Amino acid sequence: MNTAEIKAAIMDQFPGSVLESEDLGESQVELKADQWFEIATFIKENPNLSFDQLECITGIDLGEEASLQTRYNFHSMEHRHKIEILISHDRKEPKVASIEKIWRIGDWFERETYDMFGIVYEGHSDLRRILCPDDWEGWPLRKDYEGQELYHGIVIPKMKEEDGWE
Amino acid sequence: MTVDTLINWFATMGDFPILAFILAVVISGIPLFLVMALNAMIAVYVERKVSAFMMDRVGPMGQGPGLHAGKWGLLQTAADAIKLLVKEDTVPESSDKFLFKMAPYIIFIGAFLGLAAVPFSSSLQVADFNVGVFYIIAVGSIGIIGIVMAGWASNNKWSLYGAMRSAAQIISYEIPAGLSIIVPIMMAGTLNLQELIIFQSGTIWGILPNWIIFNNPFSFIAFFTFFISAVAETNRTPFDIPEAESELVAGWMTEYSGFRWAVFFLSEYANMLVVSGLAVAGFLGGWQSPIPGLFNTGLWGLFWFMGKLGFLIFVMMWFRWTFPRLRVDQLMHVCWKVLIPITMFNIFGVGIWKLIFG
Amino acid sequence: MILNIGPQHPSTHGVLRLEVMTDGEIVSQIRPHLGYLHRCFEKHSENVTYEQVIPFTDRCDYLASMNSNFGYVVAMEELMEIKIPERVEYIRVIMGELNRIASHLLALGVYGLDIGAFTPFLYMLRDRERILDMFEYTCGARLLYNYMWVGGVSHDLPKDFETICTDFLDYFEPQIKEYNNLLSFNKIFVERTADVGVIPADVAVSYGVSGPNLRASGVKWDVRKDEPYSIYEKFDFDVPTGTGEFGTLGDCYDRYWVRMLEIEESVKILRQALKEVPSGDVHQALPKKIRPPKGSVYRRTESPRGDLGYYIISDGTPVPSRVKMRSPAFTALSCLDEVSRGWMISDVIAILGSLDIVLGEIDR
């Protein structure tokens, strides 16, 4: 199936969940966050869609004023089609349902995105930092991230625009 | 040259039995220790070179006079020994210090005692027991106490794992080893190593030397079961699970370094010497020449014995650089379900053979 | 008992810490702790220009840097819609496949080392060395090449590269037989790996396991075939899958064996590619300034470890707004816990080795 058909299938099942937007790419579909878990279950279980592979989860910060976004790339081993799903989050309180239980790799991908952006995946069984140390402060990949001065007494060097490393 | 002859010789000098005893033990003990050290040095060098050639490398090489490691890397082991001796002696803070320090010596004593009964030639043997075979098997088990001590005292999980595996392995493999060595004992009717070797003189069918390995099909099998168990008892690949490098870091030796570790190393190679010595004496005719009747006297005996010994040690090295490592349960499987039934059958077979042809 | 395997341990293939819950020798749970090699690849990428990202990709999967470069430039070219000269494509495929062989050789050799066989490791490194020599001859670097650029490659092939490479392949092909005799069909090796750590196909797909690990579970999925990029459509090669040769489908042996077969397939591709390299200028399509249009792209390629995906978002400036790397080793490691439960400590090492992880790529 192509993107339009997949989109139509989701719209049929969950009316009002798909957001229309001008600047979406070829295979992208933007969804509202509220019914995400149900939609995810649907696209995995539905025999016409059967997205059995969660290819990638990418967290994105659209800018200091704008919102955060999670992008999911799905692929179906059976039908060999793919889709990319975008879900935007409020910057103050970013949260979305976890799909860890549907695709097992969601566990680590969500942990990674949480680690980097602070997006909370509700229902995740073990939402800890994965790459950064457990007691790291802040969300490193956000555009407004300010690094720590000290970490357990270690001075963290800062990069300046002009004169390189301090 | 045995301890007994020395004691008797001293006794002729005067009536100081204790002094004579101590002198005799020291005089025969020092060369034994030298043999052990020399063996380790040569064996390490040989192992390096053998492994290197098997792996398509050149191994330790000196680049010329005045540079390190000497010609062909001959001084490599000496350099290694010096490095180990001058290394800082570390004892982990949380270890049981007394046991930690004791363990290497116990392992060393086990190997050392075993070496005392190895018949290097018809006259060159430190202690000529009438129960030599039994003695070697028995003192061989002392080492395991040291290993368990080392593993426990290190207070390290890897060491503990290594020690437990080692205990299970060595105790299990004693059984097939013991049962296999019974075959030559049954045939020769003696536990004395020298008598065992003398039993193997002469020829069989006029061509082959009358070694126990060629004597009958059961003893032929018994040699292989014994050798496999011997490899397992010395903790060498493919049975090196107690110190499995990729799993247990270094097993029970993890916390050891410097001199203590060198002692372990020394004992490991001495153990190889002892078990190979027993195999040679029990199955391969000891110091008897492979060409019956020729070159059989004096120092030739030492030459043949060391030659056979060297060959078996080379085979052990060959194993090590060819085979992967077994898993714990597979190791036990090989021992209990394969080797022990075979050796039991062997004993039975040899009994029947002796009844019919002997 | 809780056992800490790593961060310093001979067979964690880098700096990985596994918190292993054991009952005697039996493993009941594993918690991997990552991040010891985290070098902020994605954060760095947001602060450098597009072409400056390429050296960072080298350092992610340091055993298959060519393929890391390859994935990134393919994604970039898709984003910028650049047409690449034919010669460049061929050179890229040749380099990618050579690096795949090198990477698989290391993976297999180290796997032997994990199981306890030392010698095959050195045999394989000996042959890998010749591949690295070829890379050195071409681009000056042996490990971190920075060879593939957006729109081209950094250096053209040396004049006699074709002969050197053909010589190598002629020498190399019989070597595979030697490896098989020494390691693959060794009874102890088979005993240690067959039936151990079985990953069923559905579990593998659910965990996002990809590449040789996924194919070992019987799923015929190869990005080179199924989502062809570059010029892989032109070549005739098979996608080997696991067959449960000595045990169950998807066991450690299958993962080992699929890699061995893939080496042969790579040799096949190389022979075809070497024959028909067209002439041309490799620098002709290099853009003066890389300033992709606004938009995003997700493109995956087949690295030796599996689906290597790059998610690149451009906001129209010369600096990427976001570069995300979807690392195949990351997904492979995530299934370790489930696969290893109930096996022994030695098997955990065997399973970990068979997944062929590279910590540089997992931690990025």
Coordinates of N, CA and C in Angstrom, one line a residue, chain B residues 203-347:
Chain B
T203 N 60.2 -56.9 22.9 CA 59.4 -56.5 21.7 C 58.1 -57.3 21.7
I204 N 57.3 -56.9 20.9 CA 56.0 -57.5 20.7 C 55.9 -57.9 19.2
W205 N 55.7 -59.1 18.9 CA 55.7 -59.7 17.6 C 57.1 -59.4 16.9
G206 N 58.0 -59.2 17.7 CA 59.4 -59.0 17.1 C 59.6 -57.6 16.5
I207 N 58.6 -56.8 16.3 CA 58.8 -55.5 15.6 C 58.6 -54.4 16.6
L208 N 57.4 -54.3 17.1 CA 57.0 -53.1 18.0 C 57.7 -53.3 19.3
P209 N 58.0 -52.2 19.9 CA 58.5 -52.2 21.3 C 57.4 -52.7 22.2
N210 N 57.7 -53.4 23.2 CA 56.7 -54.0 24.1 C 56.1 -53.0 25.0
W211 N 55.6 -51.9 24.5 CA 55.0 -50.9 25.4 C 53.6 -51.2 25.6
I212 N 53.1 -50.8 26.7 CA 51.7 -51.2 27.1 C 50.7 -50.7 26.1
I213 N 51.0 -49.5 25.5 CA 50.0 -49.0 24.6 C 49.8 -49.9 23.4
F214 N 50.9 -50.7 23.0 CA 50.7 -51.6 21.8 C 50.3 -53.0 22.3
N215 N 50.2 -53.2 23.6 CA 50.0 -54.6 24.1 C 48.7 -55.2 23.6
N216 N 47.7 -54.5 23.8 CA 46.4 -55.0 23.4 C 45.4 -53.8 23.1
P217 N 44.3 -54.1 22.4 CA 43.4 -53.0 22.0 C 42.9 -52.2 23.2
F218 N 42.7 -52.8 24.3 CA 42.2 -52.1 25.5 C 43.2 -51.1 26.0
S219 N 44.4 -51.5 26.1 CA 45.4 -50.6 26.6 C 45.6 -49.4 25.6
F220 N 45.4 -49.7 24.3 CA 45.5 -48.6 23.3 C 44.5 -47.6 23.6
I221 N 43.3 -48.0 23.8 CA 42.2 -47.1 24.2 C 42.5 -46.4 25.5
A222 N 43.0 -47.2 26.4 CA 43.2 -46.6 27.8 C 44.2 -45.5 27.7
F223 N 45.2 -45.6 26.8 CA 46.2 -44.5 26.7 C 45.5 -43.2 26.3
F224 N 44.6 -43.3 25.4 CA 43.9 -42.0 24.9 C 42.9 -41.5 26.0
T225 N 42.2 -42.4 26.7 CA 41.4 -41.8 27.8 C 42.2 -41.2 28.8
F226 N 43.4 -41.8 29.1 CA 44.2 -41.3 30.1 C 44.7 -39.9 29.7
F227 N 45.1 -39.8 28.5 CA 45.7 -38.6 28.0 C 44.7 -37.4 28.0
I228 N 43.5 -37.8 27.6 CA 42.4 -36.8 27.6 C 42.1 -36.3 29.0
S229 N 42.0 -37.3 29.9 CA 41.8 -36.9 31.3 C 43.0 -36.1 31.9
A230 N 44.2 -36.4 31.4 CA 45.3 -35.7 31.9 C 45.3 -34.2 31.4
V231 N 44.9 -34.1 30.2 CA 44.8 -32.7 29.7 C 43.8 -31.9 30.5
A232 N 42.7 -32.6 30.8 CA 41.6 -32.0 31.6 C 42.1 -31.6 33.0
E233 N 42.9 -32.5 33.5 CA 43.4 -32.3 34.9 C 44.4 -31.1 35.0
T234 N 45.1 -30.9 33.9 CA 46.0 -29.8 33.9 C 45.3 -28.5 33.5
N235 N 44.0 -28.5 33.3 CA 43.3 -27.3 32.9 C 43.7 -26.6 31.7
R236 N 44.0 -27.4 30.7 CA 44.4 -26.8 29.4 C 43.3 -26.9 28.4
T237 N 43.3 -26.0 27.4 CA 42.3 -26.1 26.3 C 42.3 -27.4 25.7
P238 N 41.2 -28.0 25.3 CA 39.8 -27.5 25.3 C 39.1 -27.6 26.7
F239 N 39.9 -28.0 27.7 CA 39.2 -28.1 29.0 C 39.6 -27.0 30.0
D240 N 39.9 -25.8 29.4 CA 40.4 -24.8 30.3 C 39.3 -23.9 30.9
I241 N 38.1 -24.4 31.1 CA 37.0 -23.6 31.6 C 37.3 -23.0 32.9
P242 N 38.1 -23.5 33.8 CA 38.3 -22.8 35.1 C 39.0 -21.4 34.9
E243 N 39.8 -21.2 33.8 CA 40.4 -19.9 33.6 C 40.0 -19.4 32.3
A244 N 38.8 -19.9 31.8 CA 38.3 -19.4 30.5 C 38.5 -17.9 30.3
E245 N 39.4 -17.6 29.5 CA 39.7 -16.1 29.4 C 38.6 -15.3 28.9
S246 N 37.8 -15.8 27.9 CA 36.8 -15.0 27.4 C 35.5 -14.9 28.2
E247 N 35.4 -15.9 29.2 CA 34.3 -15.9 30.0 C 34.6 -15.3 31.4
L248 N 35.6 -16.0 32.1 CA 35.9 -15.7 33.5 C 37.1 -14.8 33.6
V249 N 37.4 -14.0 32.7 CA 38.6 -13.2 32.7 C 39.9 -14.0 32.9
A250 N 40.2 -14.5 34.1 CA 41.3 -15.4 34.3 C 40.9 -16.5 35.3
G251 N 39.6 -16.6 35.6 CA 39.2 -17.6 36.5 C 39.8 -17.4 37.9
W252 N 40.2 -18.5 38.5 CA 40.7 -18.4 39.9 C 42.0 -17.6 40.0
M253 N 42.6 -17.2 38.9 CA 43.9 -16.5 39.0 C 43.6 -15.0 38.8
T254 N 42.4 -14.6 38.7 CA 42.1 -13.2 38.4 C 42.8 -12.2 39.2
E255 N 42.8 -12.4 40.6 CA 43.4 -11.4 41.4 C 44.9 -11.5 41.7
Y256 N 45.5 -12.6 41.1 CA 46.9 -12.8 41.4 C 47.8 -12.1 40.4
S257 N 48.9 -11.6 40.8 CA 49.9 -11.0 39.9 C 51.3 -11.2 40.4
G258 N 52.2 -10.9 39.6 CA 53.6 -10.9 40.0 C 54.1 -12.3 40.4
F259 N 54.8 -12.4 41.5 CA 55.4 -13.6 41.9 C 54.4 -14.8 42.1
R260 N 53.3 -14.4 42.8 CA 52.3 -15.5 43.1 C 51.8 -16.1 41.9
W261 N 51.5 -15.2 40.9 CA 51.0 -15.7 39.6 C 52.1 -16.6 39.0
A262 N 53.3 -16.2 39.1 CA 54.4 -16.9 38.5 C 54.4 -18.3 39.1
V263 N 54.2 -18.4 40.4 CA 54.1 -19.7 41.0 C 53.0 -20.6 40.4
F264 N 51.9 -20.0 40.2 CA 50.8 -20.8 39.5 C 51.3 -21.3 38.2
F265 N 51.9 -20.4 37.5 CA 52.4 -20.7 36.1 C 53.3 -21.9 36.1
L266 N 54.3 -21.8 37.1 CA 55.3 -22.8 37.3 C 54.6 -24.1 37.5
S267 N 53.6 -24.1 38.4 CA 53.0 -25.3 38.8 C 52.2 -25.9 37.6
E268 N 51.6 -25.0 36.8 CA 50.8 -25.5 35.7 C 51.7 -26.3 34.7
Y269 N 52.9 -25.8 34.5 CA 53.8 -26.5 33.5 C 54.4 -27.7 34.2
A270 N 54.6 -27.6 35.5 CA 55.1 -28.8 36.2 C 54.1 -29.9 36.2
N271 N 52.8 -29.5 36.3 CA 51.7 -30.5 36.3 C 51.7 -31.2 34.9
M272 N 51.9 -30.4 33.9 CA 51.9 -31.0 32.5 C 53.0 -32.0 32.5
L273 N 54.2 -31.7 33.1 CA 55.3 -32.6 33.1 C 54.9 -33.9 33.8
V274 N 54.3 -33.7 35.0 CA 54.0 -34.9 35.8 C 53.0 -35.8 35.1
V275 N 51.9 -35.2 34.6 CA 50.9 -36.1 34.0 C 51.4 -36.8 32.7
S276 N 52.2 -36.0 31.9 CA 52.8 -36.6 30.7 C 53.8 -37.7 31.1
G277 N 54.5 -37.4 32.2 CA 55.5 -38.4 32.7 C 54.8 -39.7 33.1
L278 N 53.7 -39.6 33.7 CA 52.9 -40.7 34.1 C 52.4 -41.5 32.9
A279 N 52.0 -40.7 31.9 CA 51.5 -41.3 30.6 C 52.7 -42.1 30.0
V280 N 53.8 -41.4 29.9 CA 55.0 -42.0 29.3 C 55.4 -43.3 30.0
A281 N 55.5 -43.2 31.4 CA 55.9 -44.4 32.2 C 54.9 -45.5 32.1
G282 N 53.6 -45.1 32.1 CA 52.5 -46.1 32.1 C 52.3 -46.8 30.8
F283 N 52.4 -46.0 29.7 CA 51.9 -46.5 28.4 C 53.0 -46.6 27.4
L284 N 53.9 -45.6 27.4 CA 54.9 -45.5 26.3 C 56.3 -46.0 26.6
G285 N 56.3 -46.9 27.6 CA 57.6 -47.5 27.8 C 58.6 -46.7 28.6
G286 N 58.2 -45.6 29.2 CA 59.1 -44.8 30.0 C 60.4 -44.5 29.3
W287 N 61.6 -44.9 30.0 CA 62.8 -44.5 29.4 C 63.3 -45.6 28.4
Q288 N 62.5 -46.5 28.1 CA 62.9 -47.6 27.1 C 63.0 -47.0 25.7
S289 N 64.0 -47.4 25.0 CA 64.2 -46.9 23.6 C 63.1 -47.5 22.7
P290 N 62.7 -46.7 21.7 CA 61.7 -47.2 20.8 C 62.2 -48.3 19.9
I291 N 63.5 -48.4 19.7 CA 64.1 -49.5 19.0 C 64.6 -50.5 20.0
P292 N 63.9 -51.6 20.3 CA 64.2 -52.4 21.4 C 65.6 -52.9 21.3
G293 N 66.3 -52.8 22.4 CA 67.7 -53.3 22.5 C 68.7 -52.3 22.1
L294 N 68.4 -51.2 21.4 CA 69.4 -50.3 21.0 C 69.3 -49.0 21.8
F295 N 70.4 -48.4 22.0 CA 70.5 -47.1 22.8 C 69.7 -47.2 24.0
N296 N 69.8 -48.2 24.8 CA 68.9 -48.4 25.9 C 69.6 -48.1 27.2
T297 N 70.9 -47.8 27.2 CA 71.6 -47.7 28.5 C 71.9 -46.2 28.9
G298 N 72.2 -46.1 30.1 CA 72.7 -44.8 30.7 C 71.8 -43.6 30.3
L299 N 72.5 -42.6 29.8 CA 71.8 -41.3 29.6 C 70.8 -41.4 28.4
W300 N 70.9 -42.5 27.6 CA 69.9 -42.6 26.5 C 68.5 -42.7 27.1
G301 N 68.4 -43.3 28.3 CA 67.1 -43.4 29.0 C 66.5 -42.1 29.2
L302 N 67.3 -41.2 29.7 CA 66.9 -39.8 30.0 C 66.4 -39.2 28.7
F303 N 67.2 -39.4 27.6 CA 66.9 -38.8 26.3 C 65.5 -39.3 25.8
W304 N 65.3 -40.6 25.9 CA 64.1 -41.2 25.4 C 62.9 -40.7 26.2
F305 N 63.1 -40.7 27.5 CA 62.0 -40.2 28.4 C 61.7 -38.8 28.1
M306 N 62.7 -37.9 28.0 CA 62.4 -36.5 27.8 C 61.8 -36.3 26.4
G307 N 62.2 -37.1 25.4 CA 61.7 -37.0 24.1 C 60.2 -37.3 24.0
K308 N 59.8 -38.4 24.7 CA 58.4 -38.8 24.7 C 57.6 -37.8 25.4
L309 N 58.2 -37.3 26.6 CA 57.6 -36.3 27.4 C 57.3 -35.0 26.5
G310 N 58.4 -34.6 25.8 CA 58.3 -33.4 25.0 C 57.2 -33.6 23.9
F311 N 57.1 -34.8 23.4 CA 56.1 -35.0 22.3 C 54.7 -34.8 22.9
L312 N 54.5 -35.4 24.1 CA 53.2 -35.3 24.7 C 52.8 -33.9 25.0
I313 N 53.8 -33.2 25.5 CA 53.6 -31.8 25.9 C 53.3 -31.0 24.6
F314 N 54.0 -31.3 23.6 CA 53.7 -30.6 22.3 C 52.3 -30.9 21.8
V315 N 51.9 -32.1 22.0 CA 50.5 -32.4 21.6 C 49.5 -31.6 22.4
M316 N 49.8 -31.4 23.7 CA 48.9 -30.6 24.5 C 48.9 -29.2 24.0
M317 N 50.0 -28.7 23.6 CA 50.0 -27.3 23.0 C 49.3 -27.3 21.7
W318 N 49.4 -28.3 21.0 CA 48.7 -28.4 19.7 C 47.2 -28.4 19.9
F319 N 46.7 -29.1 20.9 CA 45.3 -29.1 21.3 C 44.9 -27.6 21.6
R320 N 45.8 -27.0 22.4 CA 45.4 -25.7 22.9 C 45.2 -24.7 21.8
W321 N 46.0 -24.8 20.8 CA 45.9 -23.7 19.7 C 45.0 -24.2 18.6
T322 N 44.4 -25.3 18.7 CA 43.5 -25.7 17.7 C 42.0 -25.7 18.1
F323 N 41.8 -26.2 19.3 CA 40.4 -26.4 19.7 C 39.8 -25.2 20.4
P324 N 38.5 -25.0 20.2 CA 37.7 -24.1 21.1 C 37.5 -24.8 22.4
R325 N 36.8 -24.1 23.3 CA 36.7 -24.5 24.7 C 35.3 -25.1 24.9
L326 N 35.2 -26.2 25.7 CA 33.9 -26.8 26.0 C 33.2 -26.0 27.0
R327 N 31.9 -26.3 27.1 CA 31.1 -25.6 28.2 C 31.1 -26.5 29.4
V328 N 30.7 -25.9 30.5 CA 30.8 -26.7 31.8 C 30.1 -28.0 31.7
D329 N 28.8 -27.9 31.2 CA 28.0 -29.2 31.2 C 28.5 -30.2 30.2
Q330 N 29.0 -29.6 29.1 CA 29.6 -30.6 28.1 C 30.8 -31.3 28.6
L331 N 31.6 -30.5 29.4 CA 32.8 -31.1 30.0 C 32.4 -32.2 30.9
M332 N 31.4 -32.0 31.7 CA 31.0 -33.1 32.6 C 30.4 -34.3 31.8
H333 N 29.7 -33.9 30.7 CA 29.1 -34.9 29.9 C 30.2 -35.8 29.3
V334 N 31.3 -35.2 28.8 CA 32.4 -36.0 28.3 C 33.0 -36.9 29.3
C335 N 33.1 -36.4 30.5 CA 33.7 -37.2 31.6 C 32.8 -38.3 32.0
W336 N 31.6 -38.0 32.5 CA 30.8 -39.0 33.1 C 30.1 -40.0 32.1
K337 N 29.7 -39.4 31.0 CA 29.0 -40.3 30.1 C 29.8 -40.9 29.0
V338 N 31.0 -40.4 28.8 CA 31.8 -41.0 27.7 C 33.0 -41.7 28.3
L339 N 33.9 -40.9 29.0 CA 35.1 -41.5 29.4 C 35.0 -42.6 30.4
I340 N 34.2 -42.3 31.4 CA 34.1 -43.3 32.5 C 33.5 -44.7 32.0
P341 N 32.4 -44.7 31.2 CA 32.0 -46.0 30.7 C 33.1 -46.7 29.9
I342 N 33.8 -45.9 29.1 CA 34.9 -46.5 28.2 C 35.9 -47.1 29.1
T343 N 36.4 -46.4 30.1 CA 37.5 -46.9 31.0 C 37.0 -48.1 31.8
M344 N 35.8 -48.1 32.2 CA 35.2 -49.3 32.9 C 35.3 -50.5 32.0
F345 N 34.8 -50.3 30.8 CA 34.8 -51.4 29.9 C 36.2 -51.9 29.6
N346 N 37.1 -50.9 29.6 CA 38.5 -51.2 29.3 C 39.1 -52.2 30.4
I347 N 38.8 -51.8 31.6 CA 39.3 -52.6 32.8 C 38.8 -54.1 32.6

